[in-house]
JSON list of C-alpha atoms and ligand atoms in Angstrom, two decimals:
[
{"chain": "A", "resi": 12, "resn": "UNK", "atom": "CA", "xyz": [-196.74, 157.90, -48.78]},
{"chain": "A", "resi": 13, "resn": "UNK", "atom": "CA", "xyz": [-199.44, 157.52, -46.22]},
{"chain": "A", "resi": 14, "resn": "UNK", "atom": "CA", "xyz": [-202.03, 157.39, -49.08]},
{"chain": "A", "resi": 15, "resn": "UNK", "atom": "CA", "xyz": [-199.88, 154.81, -50.86]},
{"chain": "A", "resi": 16, "resn": "UNK", "atom": "CA", "xyz": [-199.75, 152.57, -47.89]},
{"chain": "A", "resi": 17, "resn": "UNK", "atom": "CA", "xyz": [-203.53, 152.80, -47.43]},
{"chain": "A", "resi": 18, "resn": "UNK", "atom": "CA", "xyz": [-203.32, 151.99, -43.71]},
{"chain": "A", "resi": 19, "resn": "UNK", "atom": "CA", "xyz": [-201.14, 148.87, -44.11]},
{"chain": "A", "resi": 20, "resn": "UNK", "atom": "CA", "xyz": [-199.05, 148.24, -41.06]},
{"chain": "A", "resi": 21, "resn": "UNK", "atom": "CA", "xyz": [-195.23, 148.33, -41.13]},
{"chain": "A", "resi": 22, "resn": "UNK", "atom": "CA", "xyz": [-193.57, 145.62, -38.99]},
{"chain": "A", "resi": 23, "resn": "UNK", "atom": "CA", "xyz": [-189.88, 146.24, -38.10]},
{"chain": "A", "resi": 24, "resn": "UNK", "atom": "CA", "xyz": [-187.83, 143.12, -37.55]},
{"chain": "A", "resi": 25, "resn": "UNK", "atom": "CA", "xyz": [-184.10, 142.98, -36.65]},
{"chain": "A", "resi": 26, "resn": "UNK", "atom": "CA", "xyz": [-181.55, 141.90, -34.17]},
{"chain": "A", "resi": 27, "resn": "UNK", "atom": "CA", "xyz": [-181.82, 143.32, -30.65]},
{"chain": "A", "resi": 28, "resn": "UNK", "atom": "CA", "xyz": [-180.28, 146.79, -30.54]},
{"chain": "A", "resi": 29, "resn": "UNK", "atom": "CA", "xyz": [-180.83, 147.52, -34.20]},
{"chain": "A", "resi": 30, "resn": "UNK", "atom": "CA", "xyz": [-183.05, 150.47, -33.53]},
{"chain": "A", "resi": 31, "resn": "UNK", "atom": "CA", "xyz": [-186.53, 148.95, -34.16]},
{"chain": "A", "resi": 32, "resn": "UNK", "atom": "CA", "xyz": [-188.04, 150.83, -31.24]},
{"chain": "A", "resi": 33, "resn": "UNK", "atom": "CA", "xyz": [-186.07, 154.13, -31.93]},
{"chain": "A", "resi": 34, "resn": "UNK", "atom": "CA", "xyz": [-186.53, 154.24, -35.71]},
{"chain": "A", "resi": 35, "resn": "UNK", "atom": "CA", "xyz": [-190.05, 152.83, -35.41]},
{"chain": "A", "resi": 36, "resn": "UNK", "atom": "CA", "xyz": [-191.21, 155.74, -33.30]},
{"chain": "A", "resi": 37, "resn": "UNK", "atom": "CA", "xyz": [-189.64, 158.14, -35.88]},
{"chain": "A", "resi": 38, "resn": "UNK", "atom": "CA", "xyz": [-191.31, 156.36, -38.82]},
{"chain": "A", "resi": 39, "resn": "UNK", "atom": "CA", "xyz": [-194.67, 156.49, -37.16]},
{"chain": "A", "resi": 40, "resn": "UNK", "atom": "CA", "xyz": [-194.18, 160.29, -36.72]},
{"chain": "A", "resi": 41, "resn": "UNK", "atom": "CA", "xyz": [-193.18, 160.81, -40.39]},
{"chain": "A", "resi": 42, "resn": "UNK", "atom": "CA", "xyz": [-196.09, 158.58, -41.72]},
{"chain": "A", "resi": 43, "resn": "UNK", "atom": "CA", "xyz": [-198.61, 160.05, -39.26]},
{"chain": "A", "resi": 44, "resn": "UNK", "atom": "CA", "xyz": [-199.13, 156.42, -38.09]},
{"chain": "A", "resi": 45, "resn": "UNK", "atom": "CA", "xyz": [-199.57, 155.03, -34.56]},
{"chain": "A", "resi": 46, "resn": "UNK", "atom": "CA", "xyz": [-196.65, 153.29, -32.86]},
{"chain": "A", "resi": 47, "resn": "UNK", "atom": "CA", "xyz": [-196.72, 150.01, -31.05]},
{"chain": "A", "resi": 48, "resn": "UNK", "atom": "CA", "xyz": [-193.76, 148.17, -29.54]},
{"chain": "A", "resi": 49, "resn": "UNK", "atom": "CA", "xyz": [-194.62, 144.62, -28.81]},
{"chain": "A", "resi": 50, "resn": "UNK", "atom": "CA", "xyz": [-192.19, 144.38, -25.88]},
{"chain": "A", "resi": 51, "resn": "UNK", "atom": "CA", "xyz": [-193.97, 147.32, -24.23]},
{"chain": "A", "resi": 52, "resn": "UNK", "atom": "CA", "xyz": [-197.34, 145.66, -24.69]},
{"chain": "A", "resi": 53, "resn": "UNK", "atom": "CA", "xyz": [-196.02, 142.39, -23.30]},
{"chain": "A", "resi": 54, "resn": "UNK", "atom": "CA", "xyz": [-194.72, 144.17, -20.16]},
{"chain": "A", "resi": 55, "resn": "UNK", "atom": "CA", "xyz": [-198.03, 145.96, -19.67]},
{"chain": "A", "resi": 56, "resn": "UNK", "atom": "CA", "xyz": [-200.08, 142.81, -20.20]},
{"chain": "A", "resi": 57, "resn": "UNK", "atom": "CA", "xyz": [-197.85, 141.02, -17.56]},
{"chain": "A", "resi": 58, "resn": "UNK", "atom": "CA", "xyz": [-198.61, 143.77, -15.02]},
{"chain": "A", "resi": 59, "resn": "UNK", "atom": "CA", "xyz": [-195.73, 146.07, -15.81]},
{"chain": "A", "resi": 60, "resn": "UNK", "atom": "CA", "xyz": [-193.08, 143.43, -15.34]},
{"chain": "A", "resi": 61, "resn": "UNK", "atom": "CA", "xyz": [-189.85, 144.16, -17.26]},
{"chain": "A", "resi": 62, "resn": "UNK", "atom": "CA", "xyz": [-188.86, 141.66, -20.04]},
{"chain": "A", "resi": 63, "resn": "UNK", "atom": "CA", "xyz": [-185.80, 140.62, -18.00]},
{"chain": "A", "resi": 64, "resn": "UNK", "atom": "CA", "xyz": [-188.03, 139.62, -15.09]},
{"chain": "A", "resi": 65, "resn": "UNK", "atom": "CA", "xyz": [-190.42, 137.78, -17.44]},
{"chain": "A", "resi": 66, "resn": "UNK", "atom": "CA", "xyz": [-187.48, 135.74, -18.73]},
{"chain": "A", "resi": 67, "resn": "UNK", "atom": "CA", "xyz": [-186.05, 135.08, -15.28]},
{"chain": "A", "resi": 68, "resn": "UNK", "atom": "CA", "xyz": [-189.42, 134.11, -13.75]},
{"chain": "A", "resi": 69, "resn": "UNK", "atom": "CA", "xyz": [-191.21, 132.23, -16.51]},
{"chain": "A", "resi": 70, "resn": "UNK", "atom": "CA", "xyz": [-188.49, 131.43, -19.16]},
{"chain": "A", "resi": 71, "resn": "UNK", "atom": "CA", "xyz": [-188.09, 132.26, -22.78]},
{"chain": "A", "resi": 72, "resn": "UNK", "atom": "CA", "xyz": [-190.83, 129.87, -24.07]},
{"chain": "A", "resi": 73, "resn": "UNK", "atom": "CA", "xyz": [-193.51, 131.60, -21.88]},
{"chain": "A", "resi": 74, "resn": "UNK", "atom": "CA", "xyz": [-192.28, 135.02, -23.25]},
{"chain": "A", "resi": 75, "resn": "UNK", "atom": "CA", "xyz": [-192.58, 133.75, -26.76]},
{"chain": "A", "resi": 76, "resn": "UNK", "atom": "CA", "xyz": [-196.19, 132.70, -26.16]},
{"chain": "A", "resi": 77, "resn": "UNK", "atom": "CA", "xyz": [-197.02, 136.22, -24.84]},
{"chain": "A", "resi": 78, "resn": "UNK", "atom": "CA", "xyz": [-195.26, 137.75, -27.85]},
{"chain": "A", "resi": 79, "resn": "UNK", "atom": "CA", "xyz": [-197.32, 135.72, -30.32]},
{"chain": "A", "resi": 80, "resn": "UNK", "atom": "CA", "xyz": [-200.50, 136.65, -28.51]},
{"chain": "A", "resi": 81, "resn": "UNK", "atom": "CA", "xyz": [-199.64, 140.39, -28.59]},
{"chain": "A", "resi": 82, "resn": "UNK", "atom": "CA", "xyz": [-198.73, 140.20, -32.26]},
{"chain": "A", "resi": 83, "resn": "UNK", "atom": "CA", "xyz": [-202.05, 138.45, -33.09]},
{"chain": "A", "resi": 84, "resn": "UNK", "atom": "CA", "xyz": [-203.89, 141.28, -31.29]},
{"chain": "A", "resi": 85, "resn": "UNK", "atom": "CA", "xyz": [-201.90, 144.07, -32.82]},
{"chain": "A", "resi": 86, "resn": "UNK", "atom": "CA", "xyz": [-202.28, 142.96, -36.39]},
{"chain": "A", "resi": 87, "resn": "UNK", "atom": "CA", "xyz": [-206.01, 143.49, -36.18]},
{"chain": "A", "resi": 88, "resn": "UNK", "atom": "CA", "xyz": [-205.37, 147.20, -36.18]},
{"chain": "A", "resi": 89, "resn": "UNK", "atom": "CA", "xyz": [-204.30, 149.46, -39.13]},
{"chain": "A", "resi": 90, "resn": "UNK", "atom": "CA", "xyz": [-202.11, 152.51, -39.65]},
{"chain": "A", "resi": 91, "resn": "UNK", "atom": "CA", "xyz": [-199.48, 151.26, -37.28]},
{"chain": "A", "resi": 92, "resn": "UNK", "atom": "CA", "xyz": [-195.73, 150.98, -37.21]},
{"chain": "A", "resi": 93, "resn": "UNK", "atom": "CA", "xyz": [-194.91, 147.95, -35.00]},
{"chain": "A", "resi": 94, "resn": "UNK", "atom": "CA", "xyz": [-191.47, 147.54, -33.47]},
{"chain": "A", "resi": 95, "resn": "UNK", "atom": "CA", "xyz": [-191.28, 143.79, -32.68]},
{"chain": "A", "resi": 96, "resn": "UNK", "atom": "CA", "xyz": [-188.80, 142.02, -30.41]},
{"chain": "A", "resi": 97, "resn": "UNK", "atom": "CA", "xyz": [-185.68, 140.58, -32.12]},
{"chain": "A", "resi": 98, "resn": "UNK", "atom": "CA", "xyz": [-186.83, 137.05, -31.74]},
{"chain": "A", "resi": 99, "resn": "UNK", "atom": "CA", "xyz": [-190.31, 137.39, -33.26]},
{"chain": "A", "resi": 100, "resn": "UNK", "atom": "CA", "xyz": [-189.10, 135.86, -36.39]},
{"chain": "A", "resi": 101, "resn": "UNK", "atom": "CA", "xyz": [-188.34, 132.55, -34.69]},
{"chain": "A", "resi": 102, "resn": "UNK", "atom": "CA", "xyz": [-191.97, 131.18, -34.62]},
{"chain": "A", "resi": 103, "resn": "UNK", "atom": "CA", "xyz": [-193.41, 130.20, -37.95]},
{"chain": "A", "resi": 104, "resn": "UNK", "atom": "CA", "xyz": [-196.97, 131.13, -36.83]},
{"chain": "A", "resi": 105, "resn": "UNK", "atom": "CA", "xyz": [-195.73, 134.78, -36.31]},
{"chain": "A", "resi": 106, "resn": "UNK", "atom": "CA", "xyz": [-195.01, 135.10, -39.99]},
{"chain": "A", "resi": 107, "resn": "UNK", "atom": "CA", "xyz": [-198.62, 134.73, -40.89]},
{"chain": "A", "resi": 108, "resn": "UNK", "atom": "CA", "xyz": [-199.30, 137.84, -38.76]},
{"chain": "A", "resi": 109, "resn": "UNK", "atom": "CA", "xyz": [-196.29, 139.76, -40.00]},
{"chain": "A", "resi": 110, "resn": "UNK", "atom": "CA", "xyz": [-197.35, 139.15, -43.60]},
{"chain": "A", "resi": 111, "resn": "UNK", "atom": "CA", "xyz": [-200.47, 141.04, -43.00]},
{"chain": "A", "resi": 112, "resn": "UNK", "atom": "CA", "xyz": [-198.32, 144.15, -43.47]},
{"chain": "A", "resi": 113, "resn": "UNK", "atom": "CA", "xyz": [-195.01, 145.22, -44.93]},
{"chain": "A", "resi": 114, "resn": "UNK", "atom": "CA", "xyz": [-191.98, 143.67, -43.16]},
{"chain": "A", "resi": 115, "resn": "UNK", "atom": "CA", "xyz": [-188.91, 145.81, -42.93]},
{"chain": "A", "resi": 116, "resn": "UNK", "atom": "CA", "xyz": [-185.54, 144.42, -41.80]},
{"chain": "A", "resi": 117, "resn": "UNK", "atom": "CA", "xyz": [-183.12, 146.95, -40.22]},
{"chain": "A", "resi": 118, "resn": "UNK", "atom": "CA", "xyz": [-179.82, 145.27, -41.02]},
{"chain": "A", "resi": 119, "resn": "UNK", "atom": "CA", "xyz": [-177.10, 146.57, -38.60]},
{"chain": "A", "resi": 120, "resn": "UNK", "atom": "CA", "xyz": [-173.64, 145.24, -38.30]},
{"chain": "A", "resi": 121, "resn": "UNK", "atom": "CA", "xyz": [-172.94, 143.30, -35.14]},
{"chain": "A", "resi": 122, "resn": "UNK", "atom": "CA", "xyz": [-170.05, 145.66, -34.13]},
{"chain": "A", "resi": 123, "resn": "UNK", "atom": "CA", "xyz": [-172.43, 148.62, -34.18]},
{"chain": "A", "resi": 124, "resn": "UNK", "atom": "CA", "xyz": [-175.08, 146.75, -32.15]},
{"chain": "A", "resi": 125, "resn": "UNK", "atom": "CA", "xyz": [-172.39, 145.75, -29.67]},
{"chain": "A", "resi": 126, "resn": "UNK", "atom": "CA", "xyz": [-171.21, 149.29, -29.16]},
{"chain": "A", "resi": 127, "resn": "UNK", "atom": "CA", "xyz": [-174.79, 150.48, -28.68]},
{"chain": "A", "resi": 128, "resn": "UNK", "atom": "CA", "xyz": [-175.67, 147.78, -26.13]},
{"chain": "A", "resi": 129, "resn": "UNK", "atom": "CA", "xyz": [-172.44, 147.56, -24.25]},
{"chain": "A", "resi": 130, "resn": "UNK", "atom": "CA", "xyz": [-173.89, 149.16, -21.10]},
{"chain": "A", "resi": 131, "resn": "UNK", "atom": "CA", "xyz": [-177.42, 147.82, -21.59]},
{"chain": "A", "resi": 132, "resn": "UNK", "atom": "CA", "xyz": [-178.78, 145.18, -19.17]},
{"chain": "A", "resi": 133, "resn": "UNK", "atom": "CA", "xyz": [-182.38, 145.10, -20.46]},
{"chain": "A", "resi": 134, "resn": "UNK", "atom": "CA", "xyz": [-181.83, 142.35, -23.13]},
{"chain": "A", "resi": 135, "resn": "UNK", "atom": "CA", "xyz": [-181.73, 139.04, -21.23]},
{"chain": "A", "resi": 136, "resn": "UNK", "atom": "CA", "xyz": [-180.37, 137.06, -24.16]},
{"chain": "A", "resi": 137, "resn": "UNK", "atom": "CA", "xyz": [-177.19, 139.28, -24.23]},
{"chain": "A", "resi": 138, "resn": "UNK", "atom": "CA", "xyz": [-176.39, 139.10, -20.58]},
{"chain": "A", "resi": 139, "resn": "UNK", "atom": "CA", "xyz": [-173.58, 136.66, -21.46]},
{"chain": "A", "resi": 140, "resn": "UNK", "atom": "CA", "xyz": [-169.88, 136.50, -20.58]},
{"chain": "A", "resi": 141, "resn": "UNK", "atom": "CA", "xyz": [-169.16, 137.24, -24.21]},
{"chain": "A", "resi": 142, "resn": "UNK", "atom": "CA", "xyz": [-172.11, 139.35, -25.61]},
{"chain": "A", "resi": 143, "resn": "UNK", "atom": "CA", "xyz": [-170.24, 139.99, -28.85]},
{"chain": "A", "resi": 144, "resn": "UNK", "atom": "CA", "xyz": [-169.96, 136.19, -29.54]},
{"chain": "A", "resi": 145, "resn": "UNK", "atom": "CA", "xyz": [-173.61, 135.87, -28.48]},
{"chain": "A", "resi": 146, "resn": "UNK", "atom": "CA", "xyz": [-174.71, 138.48, -30.94]},
{"chain": "A", "resi": 147, "resn": "UNK", "atom": "CA", "xyz": [-172.79, 136.73, -33.72]},
{"chain": "A", "resi": 148, "resn": "UNK", "atom": "CA", "xyz": [-174.35, 133.41, -32.79]},
{"chain": "A", "resi": 149, "resn": "UNK", "atom": "CA", "xyz": [-177.85, 134.85, -32.70]},
{"chain": "A", "resi": 150, "resn": "UNK", "atom": "CA", "xyz": [-177.39, 136.53, -36.00]},
{"chain": "A", "resi": 151, "resn": "UNK", "atom": "CA", "xyz": [-176.06, 133.31, -37.67]},
{"chain": "A", "resi": 152, "resn": "UNK", "atom": "CA", "xyz": [-179.33, 131.46, -36.73]},
{"chain": "A", "resi": 153, "resn": "UNK", "atom": "CA", "xyz": [-181.60, 134.35, -37.43]},
{"chain": "A", "resi": 154, "resn": "UNK", "atom": "CA", "xyz": [-180.14, 135.98, -40.53]},
{"chain": "A", "resi": 155, "resn": "UNK", "atom": "CA", "xyz": [-182.07, 133.64, -43.00]},
{"chain": "A", "resi": 156, "resn": "UNK", "atom": "CA", "xyz": [-185.28, 134.50, -41.17]},
{"chain": "A", "resi": 157, "resn": "UNK", "atom": "CA", "xyz": [-184.70, 138.32, -41.13]},
{"chain": "A", "resi": 158, "resn": "UNK", "atom": "CA", "xyz": [-183.87, 137.97, -44.84]},
{"chain": "A", "resi": 159, "resn": "UNK", "atom": "CA", "xyz": [-187.47, 136.99, -45.57]},
{"chain": "A", "resi": 160, "resn": "UNK", "atom": "CA", "xyz": [-188.49, 140.65, -44.95]},
{"chain": "A", "resi": 161, "resn": "UNK", "atom": "CA", "xyz": [-190.04, 142.58, -47.81]},
{"chain": "A", "resi": 162, "resn": "UNK", "atom": "CA", "xyz": [-187.56, 145.36, -47.43]},
{"chain": "A", "resi": 163, "resn": "UNK", "atom": "CA", "xyz": [-184.03, 145.26, -46.21]},
{"chain": "A", "resi": 164, "resn": "UNK", "atom": "CA", "xyz": [-182.47, 148.52, -45.01]},
{"chain": "A", "resi": 165, "resn": "UNK", "atom": "CA", "xyz": [-178.65, 148.24, -44.51]},
{"chain": "A", "resi": 166, "resn": "UNK", "atom": "CA", "xyz": [-177.65, 150.70, -41.82]},
{"chain": "A", "resi": 167, "resn": "UNK", "atom": "CA", "xyz": [-174.35, 152.41, -41.36]},
{"chain": "A", "resi": 168, "resn": "UNK", "atom": "CA", "xyz": [-172.91, 154.06, -38.25]},
{"chain": "A", "resi": 169, "resn": "UNK", "atom": "CA", "xyz": [-173.45, 157.68, -39.25]},
{"chain": "A", "resi": 170, "resn": "UNK", "atom": "CA", "xyz": [-177.24, 157.59, -39.87]},
{"chain": "A", "resi": 171, "resn": "UNK", "atom": "CA", "xyz": [-179.56, 159.12, -37.41]},
{"chain": "A", "resi": 172, "resn": "UNK", "atom": "CA", "xyz": [-183.04, 157.50, -36.59]},
{"chain": "A", "resi": 173, "resn": "UNK", "atom": "CA", "xyz": [-184.70, 160.26, -38.59]},
{"chain": "A", "resi": 174, "resn": "UNK", "atom": "CA", "xyz": [-182.52, 159.64, -41.64]},
{"chain": "A", "resi": 175, "resn": "UNK", "atom": "CA", "xyz": [-183.15, 155.90, -41.41]},
{"chain": "A", "resi": 176, "resn": "UNK", "atom": "CA", "xyz": [-186.88, 156.47, -41.30]},
{"chain": "A", "resi": 177, "resn": "UNK", "atom": "CA", "xyz": [-186.80, 158.76, -44.23]},
{"chain": "A", "resi": 178, "resn": "UNK", "atom": "CA", "xyz": [-184.90, 156.11, -46.17]},
{"chain": "A", "resi": 179, "resn": "UNK", "atom": "CA", "xyz": [-187.45, 153.45, -45.20]},
{"chain": "A", "resi": 180, "resn": "UNK", "atom": "CA", "xyz": [-190.23, 155.65, -46.57]},
{"chain": "A", "resi": 181, "resn": "UNK", "atom": "CA", "xyz": [-188.42, 156.32, -49.71]},
{"chain": "A", "resi": 182, "resn": "UNK", "atom": "CA", "xyz": [-187.95, 152.65, -50.43]},
{"chain": "A", "resi": 183, "resn": "UNK", "atom": "CA", "xyz": [-191.44, 151.50, -49.63]},
{"chain": "A", "resi": 184, "resn": "UNK", "atom": "CA", "xyz": [-192.79, 152.10, -53.11]},
{"chain": "A", "resi": 185, "resn": "UNK", "atom": "CA", "xyz": [-190.28, 149.67, -54.60]},
{"chain": "A", "resi": 186, "resn": "UNK", "atom": "CA", "xyz": [-191.78, 146.78, -52.57]},
{"chain": "A", "resi": 187, "resn": "UNK", "atom": "CA", "xyz": [-195.47, 147.56, -52.05]},
{"chain": "A", "resi": 188, "resn": "UNK", "atom": "CA", "xyz": [-196.96, 144.07, -52.50]},
{"chain": "A", "resi": 189, "resn": "UNK", "atom": "CA", "xyz": [-199.87, 143.26, -54.81]},
{"chain": "A", "resi": 190, "resn": "UNK", "atom": "CA", "xyz": [-201.19, 140.88, -52.25]},
{"chain": "A", "resi": 191, "resn": "UNK", "atom": "CA", "xyz": [-201.28, 143.47, -49.46]},
{"chain": "A", "resi": 192, "resn": "UNK", "atom": "CA", "xyz": [-204.77, 144.72, -49.31]},
{"chain": "A", "resi": 193, "resn": "UNK", "atom": "CA", "xyz": [-205.69, 148.06, -47.67]},
{"chain": "A", "resi": 194, "resn": "UNK", "atom": "CA", "xyz": [-207.77, 147.29, -44.67]},
{"chain": "A", "resi": 195, "resn": "UNK", "atom": "CA", "xyz": [-211.01, 148.61, -46.36]},
{"chain": "A", "resi": 196, "resn": "UNK", "atom": "CA", "xyz": [-210.55, 145.84, -48.97]},
{"chain": "A", "resi": 197, "resn": "UNK", "atom": "CA", "xyz": [-210.54, 142.91, -46.58]},
{"chain": "A", "resi": 198, "resn": "UNK", "atom": "CA", "xyz": [-214.29, 142.76, -46.27]},
{"chain": "A", "resi": 199, "resn": "UNK", "atom": "CA", "xyz": [-214.48, 142.35, -50.10]},
{"chain": "A", "resi": 200, "resn": "UNK", "atom": "CA", "xyz": [-212.07, 139.41, -49.90]},
{"chain": "A", "resi": 201, "resn": "UNK", "atom": "CA", "xyz": [-214.45, 137.65, -47.53]},
{"chain": "A", "resi": 202, "resn": "UNK", "atom": "CA", "xyz": [-217.44, 138.09, -49.97]},
{"chain": "A", "resi": 203, "resn": "UNK", "atom": "CA", "xyz": [-215.59, 136.68, -52.91]},
{"chain": "B", "resi": 22, "resn": "LIG", "atom": "N1", "xyz": [-179.69, 155.39, -35.62]},
{"chain": "B", "resi": 22, "resn": "LIG", "atom": "C1", "xyz": [-179.15, 155.24, -34.38]},
{"chain": "B", "resi": 22, "resn": "LIG", "atom": "N2", "xyz": [-178.07, 156.02, -34.08]},
{"chain": "B", "resi": 22, "resn": "LIG", "atom": "C2", "xyz": [-177.56, 155.98, -32.83]},
{"chain": "B", "resi": 22, "resn": "LIG", "atom": "N3", "xyz": [-178.15, 155.28, -31.83]},
{"chain": "B", "resi": 22, "resn": "LIG", "atom": "C3", "xyz": [-179.20, 154.52, -32.08]},
{"chain": "B", "resi": 22, "resn": "LIG", "atom": "C4", "xyz": [-179.81, 154.45, -33.38]},
{"chain": "B", "resi": 22, "resn": "LIG", "atom": "N4", "xyz": [-180.85, 153.71, -33.37]},
{"chain": "B", "resi": 22, "resn": "LIG", "atom": "C5", "xyz": [-180.87, 153.19, -32.10]},
{"chain": "B", "resi": 22, "resn": "LIG", "atom": "N5", "xyz": [-179.92, 153.69, -31.30]},
{"chain": "B", "resi": 22, "resn": "LIG", "atom": "C6", "xyz": [-179.64, 153.40, -29.90]},
{"chain": "B", "resi": 22, "resn": "LIG", "atom": "O1", "xyz": [-179.35, 152.00, -29.86]},
{"chain": "B", "resi": 22, "resn": "LIG", "atom": "C7", "xyz": [-180.03, 151.42, -28.74]},
{"chain": "B", "resi": 22, "resn": "LIG", "atom": "C8", "xyz": [-180.93, 150.26, -29.16]},
{"chain": "B", "resi": 22, "resn": "LIG", "atom": "O2", "xyz": [-182.03, 150.87, -29.91]},
{"chain": "B", "resi": 22, "resn": "LIG", "atom": "P1", "xyz": [-183.40, 150.21, -29.80]},
{"chain": "B", "resi": 22, "resn": "LIG", "atom": "O3", "xyz": [-184.39, 151.18, -30.61]},
{"chain": "B", "resi": 22, "resn": "LIG", "atom": "O4", "xyz": [-183.84, 149.93, -28.43]},
{"chain": "B", "resi": 22, "resn": "LIG", "atom": "O5", "xyz": [-183.27, 148.88, -30.65]},
{"chain": "B", "resi": 22, "resn": "LIG", "atom": "P2", "xyz": [-184.17, 147.55, -30.72]},
{"chain": "B", "resi": 22, "resn": "LIG", "atom": "O6", "xyz": [-185.58, 147.94, -30.40]},
{"chain": "B", "resi": 22, "resn": "LIG", "atom": "O7", "xyz": [-183.98, 147.09, -32.12]},
{"chain": "B", "resi": 22, "resn": "LIG", "atom": "O8", "xyz": [-183.64, 146.70, -29.69]},
{"chain": "B", "resi": 22, "resn": "LIG", "atom": "C9", "xyz": [-180.71, 152.55, -27.93]},
{"chain": "B", "resi": 22, "resn": "LIG", "atom": "O9", "xyz": [-179.86, 153.02, -26.97]},
{"chain": "B", "resi": 22, "resn": "LIG", "atom": "C10", "xyz": [-180.93, 153.58, -29.03]},
{"chain": "B", "resi": 22, "resn": "LIG", "atom": "O10", "xyz": [-180.94, 154.87, -28.44]},
{"chain": "B", "resi": 23, "resn": "LIG", "atom": "O1", "xyz": [-183.91, 139.12, -29.70]},
{"chain": "B", "resi": 23, "resn": "LIG", "atom": "C1", "xyz": [-184.68, 138.67, -28.84]},
{"chain": "B", "resi": 23, "resn": "LIG", "atom": "O2", "xyz": [-184.86, 137.37, -28.76]},
{"chain": "B", "resi": 23, "resn": "LIG", "atom": "C2", "xyz": [-185.26, 139.61, -27.96]},
{"chain": "B", "resi": 23, "resn": "LIG", "atom": "C3", "xyz": [-185.21, 140.94, -28.17]},
{"chain": "B", "resi": 23, "resn": "LIG", "atom": "C4", "xyz": [-185.81, 141.93, -27.22]},
{"chain": "B", "resi": 23, "resn": "LIG", "atom": "O3", "xyz": [-186.28, 143.04, -28.00]},
{"chain": "B", "resi": 23, "resn": "LIG", "atom": "P1", "xyz": [-185.37, 144.05, -28.86]},
{"chain": "B", "resi": 23, "resn": "LIG", "atom": "O4", "xyz": [-185.09, 143.40, -30.17]},
{"chain": "B", "resi": 23, "resn": "LIG", "atom": "O5", "xyz": [-186.20, 145.28, -29.02]},
{"chain": "B", "resi": 23, "resn": "LIG", "atom": "O6", "xyz": [-184.23, 144.26, -28.01]},
{"chain": "B", "resi": 23, "resn": "LIG", "atom": "C5", "xyz": [-186.88, 141.35, -26.39]},
{"chain": "B", "resi": 23, "resn": "LIG", "atom": "O7", "xyz": [-188.07, 140.98, -27.20]},
{"chain": "B", "resi": 23, "resn": "LIG", "atom": "C6", "xyz": [-186.43, 140.07, -25.72]},
{"chain": "B", "resi": 23, "resn": "LIG", "atom": "O8", "xyz": [-185.41, 140.45, -24.82]},
{"chain": "B", "resi": 23, "resn": "LIG", "atom": "C7", "xyz": [-185.89, 139.05, -26.65]},
{"chain": "B", "resi": 24, "resn": "LIG", "atom": "MG1", "xyz": [-187.02, 147.28, -29.04]}
]
């Protein structure tokens, strides 16, 4: 699979709590790829400030700016699995970066996300009086955007991160895009 992908990055998109970070780490291991989590890079860039603090101090718009900057940097590298933040799909400019690689949507039912994140305080957008309703509301706006992924992986409750990663890898050949060039081809593009 690694040779079939030829270094092309995988970008995981999905609702918060869908397992982008967890499955992404496992995917990288199975593919012998590097792993990057855009949220972690954002926190480091901001001097090790947690995402919740960045939202509280500077607001969501400032966070989104940082997120786009990080994505732009990361997509210059190859052989990476990139776990994005759930809202990365909101900005049109981000799609031009995501399309440098193969985009995978981890489609997880709201109820399963809710059960996973019930005790979690690290997702500022879900610190709501009714997090279940908030999740539904977020999904309603975002679903058409997530649906623009190259590959949709519908996830059930029983699957471990390892099993999901294996399934992603098995499905990649069905969607390898003609227009995705392995990194070594990019210089040829410039000459033509
Ligand atoms: N396949 C899975 N089975 C059980 N728990 C999972 C699975 N994937 C993720 N989780 C758990 O769900 C929570 C959210 O996962 P995370 O990887 O942080 O999601 P995201 O990065 O999409 O927000 C974490 O507590 C994680 O351990
Ligand atoms: O859905 C969102 O808008 C967000 C998701 C979070 O990442 P995860 O999807 O990894 O939870 C993080 O980027 C931030 O809290 C905003
Ligand atoms: Mg994450």
